[in-house]
Coordinates of C-alpha atoms in Angstrom, one line a residue:
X775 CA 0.0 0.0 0.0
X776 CA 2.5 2.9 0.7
X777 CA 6.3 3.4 -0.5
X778 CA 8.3 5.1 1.6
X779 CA 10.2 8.4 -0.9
X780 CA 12.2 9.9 1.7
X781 CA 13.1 13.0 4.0
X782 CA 14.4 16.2 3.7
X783 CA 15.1 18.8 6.7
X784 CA 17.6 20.1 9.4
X785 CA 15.9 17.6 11.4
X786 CA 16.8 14.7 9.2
X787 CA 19.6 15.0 6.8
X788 CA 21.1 12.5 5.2
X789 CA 22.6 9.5 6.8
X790 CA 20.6 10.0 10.1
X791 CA 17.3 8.3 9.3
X792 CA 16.6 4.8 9.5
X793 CA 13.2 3.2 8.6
X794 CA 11.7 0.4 8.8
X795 CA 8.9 -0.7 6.3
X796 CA 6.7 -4.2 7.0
X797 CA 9.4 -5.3 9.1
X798 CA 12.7 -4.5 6.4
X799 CA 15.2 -2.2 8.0
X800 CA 17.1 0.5 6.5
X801 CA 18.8 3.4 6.3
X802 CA 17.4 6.2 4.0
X803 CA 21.3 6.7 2.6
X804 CA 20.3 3.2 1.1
X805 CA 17.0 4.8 -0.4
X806 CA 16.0 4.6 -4.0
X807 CA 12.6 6.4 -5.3
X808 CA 11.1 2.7 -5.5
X809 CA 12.9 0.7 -3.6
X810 CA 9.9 -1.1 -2.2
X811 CA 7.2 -2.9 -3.9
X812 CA 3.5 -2.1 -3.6
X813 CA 1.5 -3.1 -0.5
X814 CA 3.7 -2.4 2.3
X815 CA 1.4 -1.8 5.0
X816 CA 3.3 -0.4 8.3
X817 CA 5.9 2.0 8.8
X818 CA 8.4 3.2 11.6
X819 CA 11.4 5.8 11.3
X820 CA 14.2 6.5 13.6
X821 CA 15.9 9.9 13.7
X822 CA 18.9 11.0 15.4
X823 CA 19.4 14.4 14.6
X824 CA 15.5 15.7 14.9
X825 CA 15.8 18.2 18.3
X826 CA 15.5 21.9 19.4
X827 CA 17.4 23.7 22.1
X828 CA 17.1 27.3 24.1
X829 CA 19.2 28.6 26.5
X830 CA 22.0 30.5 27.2
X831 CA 24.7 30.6 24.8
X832 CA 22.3 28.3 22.4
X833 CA 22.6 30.0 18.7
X834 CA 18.4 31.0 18.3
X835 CA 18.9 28.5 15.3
X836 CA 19.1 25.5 17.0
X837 CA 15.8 26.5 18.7
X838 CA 13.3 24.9 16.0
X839 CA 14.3 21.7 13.5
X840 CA 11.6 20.3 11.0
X841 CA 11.5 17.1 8.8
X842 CA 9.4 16.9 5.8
X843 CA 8.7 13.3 5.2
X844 CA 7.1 11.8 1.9
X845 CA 5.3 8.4 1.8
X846 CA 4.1 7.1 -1.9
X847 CA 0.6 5.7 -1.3
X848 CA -1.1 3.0 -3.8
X849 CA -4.8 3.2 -3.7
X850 CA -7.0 0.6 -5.4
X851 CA -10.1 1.7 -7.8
X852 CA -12.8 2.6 -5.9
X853 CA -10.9 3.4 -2.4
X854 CA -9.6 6.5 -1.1
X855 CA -6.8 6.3 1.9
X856 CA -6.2 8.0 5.0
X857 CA -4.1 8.3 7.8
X858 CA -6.1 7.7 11.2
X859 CA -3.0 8.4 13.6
X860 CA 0.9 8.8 13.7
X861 CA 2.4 8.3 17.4
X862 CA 5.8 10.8 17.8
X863 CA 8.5 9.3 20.7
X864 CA 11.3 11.5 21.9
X865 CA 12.4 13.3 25.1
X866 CA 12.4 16.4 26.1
X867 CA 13.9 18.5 29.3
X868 CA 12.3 22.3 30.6
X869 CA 13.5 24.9 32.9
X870 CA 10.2 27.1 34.1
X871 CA 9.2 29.4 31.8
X872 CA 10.6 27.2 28.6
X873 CA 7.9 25.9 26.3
X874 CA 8.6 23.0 23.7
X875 CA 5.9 22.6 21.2
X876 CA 5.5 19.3 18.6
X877 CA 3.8 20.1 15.6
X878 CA 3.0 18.4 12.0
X879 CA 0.9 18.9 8.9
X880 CA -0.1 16.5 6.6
X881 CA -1.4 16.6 2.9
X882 CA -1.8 14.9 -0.3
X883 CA -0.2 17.0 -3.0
X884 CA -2.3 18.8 -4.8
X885 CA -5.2 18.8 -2.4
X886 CA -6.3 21.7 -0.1
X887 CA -7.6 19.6 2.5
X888 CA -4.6 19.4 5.5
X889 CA -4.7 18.5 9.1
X890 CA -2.5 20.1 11.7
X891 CA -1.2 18.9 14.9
X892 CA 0.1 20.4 17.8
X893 CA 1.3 19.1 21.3
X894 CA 2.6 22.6 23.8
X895 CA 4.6 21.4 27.1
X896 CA 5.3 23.8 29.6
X897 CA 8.2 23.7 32.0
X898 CA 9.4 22.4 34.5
X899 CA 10.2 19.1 33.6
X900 CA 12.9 17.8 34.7
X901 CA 13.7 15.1 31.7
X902 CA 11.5 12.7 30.3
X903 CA 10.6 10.2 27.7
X904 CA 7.0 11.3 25.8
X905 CA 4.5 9.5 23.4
X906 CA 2.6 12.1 21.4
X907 CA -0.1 11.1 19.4
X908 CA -1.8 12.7 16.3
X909 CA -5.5 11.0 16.1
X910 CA -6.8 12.2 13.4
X911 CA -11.1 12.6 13.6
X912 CA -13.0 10.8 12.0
X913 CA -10.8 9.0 10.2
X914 CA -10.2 10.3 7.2
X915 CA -9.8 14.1 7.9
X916 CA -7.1 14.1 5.3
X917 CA -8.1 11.4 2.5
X918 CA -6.1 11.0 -1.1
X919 CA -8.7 11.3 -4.2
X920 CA -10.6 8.2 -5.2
X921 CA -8.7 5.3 -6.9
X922 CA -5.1 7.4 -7.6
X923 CA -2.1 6.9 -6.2
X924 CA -0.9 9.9 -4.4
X925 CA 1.5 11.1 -2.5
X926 CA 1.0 12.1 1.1
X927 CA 3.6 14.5 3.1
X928 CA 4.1 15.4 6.3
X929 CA 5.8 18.2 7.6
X930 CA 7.2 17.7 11.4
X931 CA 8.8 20.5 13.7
X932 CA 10.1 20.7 16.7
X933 CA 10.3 23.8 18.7
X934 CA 11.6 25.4 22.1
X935 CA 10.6 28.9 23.1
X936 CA 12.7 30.5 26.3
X937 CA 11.3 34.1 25.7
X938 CA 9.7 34.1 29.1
X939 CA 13.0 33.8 30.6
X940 CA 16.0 33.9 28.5
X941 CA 18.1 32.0 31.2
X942 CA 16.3 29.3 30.7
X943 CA 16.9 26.1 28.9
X944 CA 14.9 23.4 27.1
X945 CA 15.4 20.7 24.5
X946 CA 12.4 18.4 22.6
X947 CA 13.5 15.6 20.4
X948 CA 11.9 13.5 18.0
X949 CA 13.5 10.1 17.9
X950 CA 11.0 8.1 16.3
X951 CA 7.7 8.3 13.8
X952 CA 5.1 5.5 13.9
X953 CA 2.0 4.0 13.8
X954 CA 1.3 4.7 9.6
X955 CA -0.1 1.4 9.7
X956 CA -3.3 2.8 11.2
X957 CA -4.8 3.9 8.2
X958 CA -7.8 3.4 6.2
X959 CA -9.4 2.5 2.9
X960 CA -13.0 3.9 2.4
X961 CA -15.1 3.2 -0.5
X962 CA -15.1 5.7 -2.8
X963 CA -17.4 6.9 -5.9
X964 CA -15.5 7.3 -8.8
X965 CA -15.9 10.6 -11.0
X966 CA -16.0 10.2 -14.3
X967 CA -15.7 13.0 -17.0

């Protein structure tokens, strides 16, 4: 069902992004525009270089990182496909008054219809492991047209914010994407011309 085309983004450039597709595991480095065949069902990355920082003496670039993902989706005639939830695992750390926020949008190219997610964690927190999840409702907020492959992208970013207190510090990572195997095929009606 989907193909995984690849990422692009301070959050995931080359060499630091390993997937793993219906259970084969590889680097992205290895990645060729095709390299797997149709119906491939489930789909988990790893990243190692997707985090933001804040603090003193942290460069205000390193306070947001993003990763645009794109996954090659075959749909059967008569079915449109969508992507019911995505479940984001990382860490993050927060002085008071530091804010890390988790955000994505997804799309099908060339259709207006997005969704947007957005997880805000204020400090303190003293260091810990999160599972965010983007539940998408009902299922099929973002759906591909009827019966034609498409391509659906998702745009990821990371972000901490110390303007509250500019002495404090914060990180958020993102070290690993899943849960594209809960998605869903809905009968479509075909439009003919």
């Amino acid at each position: 069902m989907k193909s995984f085309r690849g990422v692009n983004g301070s959050g995931c450039p080359a060499g630091t992004v390993s997937f793993v597709l219906d259970g084969e595991s590889e680097s992205t480095s290895k990645l060729t525009i095709d390299a797997f065949a149709d119906n491939k069902d489930t789909l988990a990355l790893s990243f190692s270089k997707f985090y933001a920082k804040a603090g003193p003496n942290v460069d205000i670039a390193d306070n947001r990182d993003a990763c645009s993902i794109t996954l090659g989706v075959r749909v059967p005639k008569g079915y449109s496909f969508a992507i019911a939830s995505v479940d984001y695992k990382g860490y993050y750390q927060l002085d008071p008054k530091a804010t890390a926020i988790q955000g994505s949008q997804y799309y099908f190219q060339g259709q207006l219809q997005q969704a947007t997610t957005r997880s805000v964690v204020n400090g303190p927190v003293s260091g810990k492991d999160y599972v965010s999840s983007a539940l998408f409702s009902p299922v099929g907020a973002v759906t591909s047209p009827c019966g034609v492959d498409s391509i659906v992208n998702i745009q990821s970013s990371v972000r901490v914010n110390n303007t509250a207190d500019t002495a404090a510090s914060g990180y958020i990572s993102v070290k690993a994407m899943d849960g594209f195997g809960q998605s869903s095929l809905t009968q479509c009606d075909i439009v003919t011309d």
